[in-house]
Amino acid sequence: MDLVVNEELKACIDPLTADEEQALERSLLAEGCRDALVLWGDVLVDGHNRYRICRQHGLPFQTVQNPRFQCLADVQLWMIDQHLGRRSLSDFQRGVLALRKRELVAERGARSPWTPATAPTGSAPEPVSAKTIVSSDSASATVPLGDGLTTREALAKAARLSSGQVAQIEKIQKHATPDVVAAVKAGTLSLNAAAAVASLPPEEQTAAAALGHEELKLAARRVREGKRKLAAQAPPPSPAADGSASDETLASLRERVAALTAENTSLRAELAKWRSQPVPPRPDEAPFSASSAAALRSMAEDEASGPPW
């Protein structure tokens, strides 16, 4: 049975190492191909290495059809999820797969969920929800694709890494030379060291890699020590160093002063208004008659003259 091998799908997974290749070949020769190869139409989705070795030795194999993929991106996402579940992947491999998954989710969200031009040869896939696809274990089981990879924290959780490791892997992918990336994949250079080396110019990275892995580690150490020295020599930040922050603080204070001044002026005007109004008599106070006033004056004069003795 001849299957279609899509090179773009095949590139989603890292090639086997020599030891992994030999172990898989021994297993297939001894036990046969126990797991069915997953197809999308005539396109091989899962089992590229098994398919190649089985054809090489004339070993029989079984296939299972997956009709629920809607486009090539769905197939790639499913393949990435399958490989993220493997325990044998390194931290760098998991991070690269998670970053690729984020790109695919963004690409799929930017276009229509079903693009006929991406259908494989053979029967077209059955349209279904863009968030479910068929698992390799059963033709009817569905698994979520796992969207929501917009933040570095969500990406780190999907790859079972820390946010710092994801940042290092992004830096390595963007700035590291192929020699440095190869050293990380081989496990001879850590993520931390590779991210430090990636900050160097490409020619310096290539020169260090040409001298061997120990030189790469020394280059990473020099980069980290240089950063520490720069941080120690940098003067402490001044509160007024940031002109924009100072301008914002001054403007805020001016607005506050203006508001308090207006409030004070309003209170003064209201107080003056109340002072200008006559005070009305209390309800329990009756106005004095002329005779009462004369009697009060007489009593006051008597008290002022003292007692008659």
Coordinates of C-alpha atoms in Angstrom, one line a residue:
M1 CA 0.0 0.0 0.0
D2 CA 1.5 3.3 -1.1
L3 CA 0.8 6.3 1.0
V4 CA 1.3 10.0 0.3
V5 CA 4.2 11.5 2.5
N6 CA 3.7 15.2 2.9
E7 CA 7.1 16.8 3.5
E8 CA 5.5 19.7 5.5
L9 CA 3.9 17.2 7.8
K10 CA 7.0 15.1 8.0
A11 CA 9.0 18.2 9.1
C12 CA 6.7 18.7 12.1
I13 CA 8.7 16.0 13.9
D14 CA 12.4 15.8 14.6
P15 CA 14.2 12.9 12.8
L16 CA 15.2 9.9 14.9
T17 CA 18.7 9.7 16.3
A18 CA 20.8 6.7 15.2
D19 CA 20.1 4.9 18.5
E20 CA 16.4 5.5 18.2
E21 CA 16.4 4.3 14.6
Q22 CA 18.1 1.1 15.5
A23 CA 15.8 0.5 18.5
L24 CA 12.6 1.0 16.4
E25 CA 13.9 -1.2 13.7
R26 CA 14.7 -4.0 16.2
S27 CA 11.2 -3.7 17.7
L28 CA 9.4 -3.8 14.3
L29 CA 11.4 -6.8 13.2
A30 CA 10.7 -8.7 16.4
E31 CA 7.1 -7.7 17.1
G32 CA 5.8 -6.3 13.9
C33 CA 4.0 -3.0 13.5
R34 CA 1.5 -3.2 16.3
D35 CA 0.0 0.4 16.1
A36 CA -1.9 1.4 13.0
L37 CA -0.7 4.3 10.9
V38 CA -3.0 7.3 11.0
L39 CA -4.1 8.7 7.7
W40 CA -6.0 11.7 6.4
G41 CA -7.3 10.6 3.1
D42 CA -4.3 9.1 1.4
V43 CA -1.9 11.3 3.4
L44 CA 0.2 9.7 6.1
V45 CA -0.2 11.7 9.4
D46 CA 1.3 9.6 12.1
G47 CA 3.9 6.8 11.7
H48 CA 6.4 8.1 9.2
N49 CA 9.3 6.2 10.6
R50 CA 7.4 3.0 11.0
Y51 CA 6.1 3.3 7.5
R52 CA 9.6 3.7 6.1
I53 CA 11.1 0.8 8.0
C54 CA 8.1 -1.5 7.2
R55 CA 8.5 -0.8 3.5
Q56 CA 12.2 -1.3 3.7
H57 CA 11.8 -4.8 5.2
G58 CA 8.5 -5.7 3.6
L59 CA 6.6 -5.8 6.9
P60 CA 2.8 -5.6 6.9
F61 CA 1.1 -2.7 8.7
Q62 CA -2.5 -1.5 9.3
T63 CA -3.9 2.0 8.8
V64 CA -6.8 3.9 10.5
Q65 CA -8.6 6.7 8.6
N66 CA -9.1 10.0 10.3
P67 CA -11.9 11.9 8.4
R68 CA -12.3 14.8 10.8
F69 CA -9.3 17.0 10.0
Q70 CA -10.5 20.1 8.2
C71 CA -7.2 21.5 6.9
L72 CA -3.5 20.9 7.0
A73 CA -3.2 23.1 10.1
D74 CA -5.5 20.8 12.0
V75 CA -3.3 17.8 11.1
Q76 CA -0.2 19.7 12.2
L77 CA -1.8 20.7 15.5
W78 CA -2.8 17.1 16.2
M79 CA 0.7 15.9 15.4
I80 CA 2.2 18.4 17.7
D81 CA -0.1 17.4 20.6
Q82 CA 0.9 13.8 20.0
H83 CA 4.6 14.6 20.3
L84 CA 4.2 17.0 23.3
G85 CA 2.8 14.0 25.2
R86 CA 6.0 12.0 24.7
R87 CA 8.4 11.7 27.6
S88 CA 11.5 11.4 25.5
L89 CA 11.4 15.0 24.3
S90 CA 13.9 17.5 25.6
D91 CA 12.9 20.8 27.1
F92 CA 14.1 22.5 23.9
Q93 CA 12.0 20.2 21.7
R94 CA 8.8 20.7 23.7
G95 CA 9.3 24.5 23.6
V96 CA 9.8 24.5 19.9
L97 CA 6.7 22.4 19.4
A98 CA 4.6 24.7 21.7
L99 CA 5.8 27.8 19.8
R100 CA 4.9 26.2 16.5
K101 CA 1.5 25.3 17.9
R102 CA 0.9 28.9 18.9
E103 CA 1.7 30.0 15.3
L104 CA -0.7 27.4 13.8
V105 CA -3.5 28.4 16.1
A106 CA -3.1 32.0 15.2
E107 CA -2.9 31.2 11.5
R108 CA -6.1 29.0 11.7
G109 CA -7.9 31.7 13.5
A110 CA -7.1 34.3 10.9
R111 CA -8.8 32.4 8.1
S112 CA -11.9 30.4 7.4
P113 CA -12.0 27.0 9.2
W114 CA -12.4 25.0 6.0
T115 CA -10.2 25.6 3.0
P116 CA -10.9 23.1 0.1
A117 CA -7.5 23.8 -1.4
T118 CA -5.8 22.2 1.6
A119 CA -7.7 18.9 1.3
P120 CA -5.5 15.8 0.5
T121 CA -6.0 13.5 -2.4
G122 CA -8.9 11.2 -2.0
S123 CA -12.1 11.9 -0.3
A124 CA -12.4 15.3 1.4
P125 CA -12.5 15.4 5.2
E126 CA -15.9 15.7 6.9
P127 CA -16.5 19.2 8.3
V128 CA -16.6 19.3 12.1
S129 CA -16.0 21.8 14.9
A130 CA -12.6 23.4 14.6
K131 CA -11.8 22.6 18.2
T132 CA -12.1 18.7 18.0
I133 CA -10.3 16.1 16.1
V134 CA -10.0 12.4 16.1
S135 CA -7.5 10.7 18.4
S136 CA -5.2 8.0 17.1
D137 CA -6.6 5.5 19.5
S138 CA -10.1 5.5 18.1
A139 CA -11.9 6.6 15.0
S140 CA -14.6 8.3 17.0
A141 CA -12.8 9.7 20.1
T142 CA -12.2 13.4 20.1
V143 CA -9.6 15.5 21.9
P144 CA -9.5 19.3 22.4
L145 CA -6.9 21.2 20.4
G146 CA -6.1 23.5 23.4
D147 CA -6.4 27.1 22.2
G148 CA -5.5 30.1 24.4
L149 CA -1.7 30.1 23.9
T150 CA -1.6 33.9 23.6
T151 CA 0.5 34.4 26.8
R152 CA 3.9 33.1 27.6
E153 CA 2.5 31.5 30.8
A154 CA -0.1 29.5 28.9
L155 CA 2.6 28.4 26.4
A156 CA 4.9 27.3 29.2
K157 CA 2.1 25.3 30.8
A158 CA 1.4 23.5 27.5
A159 CA 5.0 22.6 27.1
R160 CA 5.5 21.8 30.8
L161 CA 8.2 24.4 31.1
S162 CA 8.8 27.7 33.0
S163 CA 8.1 31.1 31.5
G164 CA 11.8 31.8 31.6
Q165 CA 12.6 28.7 29.6
V166 CA 10.1 29.6 27.0
A167 CA 11.7 33.1 26.7
Q168 CA 15.1 31.4 26.3
I169 CA 13.9 29.1 23.6
E170 CA 12.3 32.0 21.7
K171 CA 15.6 33.8 21.8
I172 CA 17.5 30.8 20.6
Q173 CA 15.1 30.3 17.7
K174 CA 15.4 33.9 16.6
H175 CA 19.1 34.6 17.1
A176 CA 21.2 31.4 17.5
T177 CA 23.2 30.1 14.6
P178 CA 22.6 26.5 13.4
D179 CA 25.7 25.3 15.2
V180 CA 24.4 26.6 18.5
V181 CA 20.9 25.1 17.9
A182 CA 22.5 21.7 17.1
A183 CA 24.5 21.8 20.4
V184 CA 21.2 22.4 22.3
K185 CA 19.4 19.6 20.5
A186 CA 22.3 17.3 21.2
G187 CA 22.1 18.1 24.9
T188 CA 25.7 19.4 25.1
L189 CA 24.6 23.0 25.7
S190 CA 22.0 24.1 28.2
L191 CA 19.1 26.4 27.4
N192 CA 20.6 29.1 29.7
A193 CA 24.0 28.9 28.0
A194 CA 22.6 28.8 24.5
A195 CA 20.4 31.9 25.2
A196 CA 23.5 33.7 26.4
V197 CA 25.5 32.8 23.3
A198 CA 22.6 33.8 21.1
S199 CA 23.1 37.4 22.2
L200 CA 26.5 37.4 20.5
P201 CA 27.0 38.3 16.8
P202 CA 26.6 35.4 14.4
E203 CA 30.3 35.3 13.5
E204 CA 31.3 35.0 17.1
Q205 CA 28.8 32.2 17.7
T206 CA 30.1 30.3 14.7
A207 CA 33.7 30.8 15.8
A208 CA 32.9 29.5 19.3
A209 CA 31.0 26.5 18.0
A210 CA 34.0 25.6 15.7
L211 CA 36.2 25.3 18.8
G212 CA 33.9 22.8 20.5
H213 CA 31.2 22.7 23.1
E214 CA 33.5 23.8 25.9
E215 CA 34.3 27.0 24.1
L216 CA 30.5 27.6 23.7
K217 CA 30.1 27.2 27.4
L218 CA 33.0 29.6 28.1
A219 CA 31.4 32.1 25.7
A220 CA 28.1 31.9 27.6
R221 CA 30.0 32.5 30.8
R222 CA 31.7 35.6 29.4
V223 CA 28.4 37.0 28.3
R224 CA 26.8 36.5 31.7
E225 CA 29.8 38.0 33.5
G226 CA 29.7 41.0 31.2
K227 CA 26.0 41.6 32.0
R228 CA 26.7 41.4 35.7
K229 CA 29.5 43.9 35.5
L230 CA 27.4 46.3 33.5
A231 CA 24.6 46.0 36.0
A232 CA 27.0 46.7 38.9
Q233 CA 28.4 49.7 37.2
A234 CA 25.1 51.3 36.3
P235 CA 24.1 54.2 38.5
P236 CA 21.0 53.9 40.6
P237 CA 17.9 55.3 38.9
S238 CA 17.0 58.9 39.9
P239 CA 13.4 59.8 40.6
A240 CA 13.7 62.7 38.2
A241 CA 15.7 60.8 35.6
D242 CA 12.5 59.9 33.7
G243 CA 11.3 63.2 32.3
S244 CA 7.9 61.8 31.2
A245 CA 7.2 60.5 34.8
S246 CA 8.2 63.9 36.3
D247 CA 6.0 65.8 33.9
E248 CA 3.0 63.5 34.7
T249 CA 3.6 64.0 38.5
L250 CA 3.8 67.8 38.1
A251 CA 0.7 68.0 36.0
S252 CA -1.2 65.8 38.5
L253 CA -0.1 68.1 41.4
R254 CA -1.2 71.2 39.5
E255 CA -4.6 69.7 38.9
R256 CA -5.0 68.9 42.5
V257 CA -4.0 72.4 43.6
A258 CA -6.5 73.9 41.2
A259 CA -9.3 71.7 42.5
L260 CA -8.6 72.6 46.1
T261 CA -8.4 76.3 45.3
A262 CA -11.8 76.2 43.6
E263 CA -13.3 74.4 46.5
N264 CA -11.8 76.9 49.0
T265 CA -13.2 79.8 47.0
S266 CA -16.7 78.3 46.9
L267 CA -16.7 77.7 50.7
R268 CA -15.6 81.3 51.3
A269 CA -18.4 82.7 49.1
E270 CA -21.0 80.5 50.9
L271 CA -19.7 81.7 54.3
A272 CA -20.0 85.3 53.3
K273 CA -23.5 84.8 52.1
W274 CA -24.6 83.4 55.4
R275 CA -22.9 86.2 57.4
S276 CA -24.7 88.9 55.4
Q277 CA -28.2 87.6 56.3
P278 CA -29.9 88.9 59.6
V279 CA -30.2 86.4 62.4
P280 CA -33.9 85.7 63.1
P281 CA -35.1 85.7 66.7
R282 CA -35.5 82.4 68.5
P283 CA -39.1 81.2 68.8
D284 CA -39.0 81.2 72.6
E285 CA -37.8 84.8 72.8
A286 CA -40.6 87.5 73.0
P287 CA -39.8 91.1 72.0
F288 CA -39.3 93.6 74.9
S289 CA -41.9 96.3 75.5
A290 CA -40.9 99.9 76.4
S291 CA -42.0 99.4 80.0
S292 CA -40.0 96.2 80.3
A293 CA -36.9 97.9 79.0
A294 CA -37.3 100.8 81.5
A295 CA -37.7 98.4 84.4
L296 CA -34.5 96.6 83.3
R297 CA -32.6 99.8 83.1
S298 CA -33.8 100.8 86.6
M299 CA -32.7 97.5 88.1
A300 CA -29.3 97.8 86.5
E301 CA -28.8 101.3 87.9
D302 CA -29.8 100.2 91.4
E303 CA -27.3 97.3 91.3
A304 CA -24.6 99.7 90.1
S305 CA -25.2 102.2 93.1
G306 CA -24.7 99.4 95.6
P307 CA -26.9 98.5 98.7
P308 CA -28.7 101.2 100.6
W309 CA -26.7 100.6 103.8

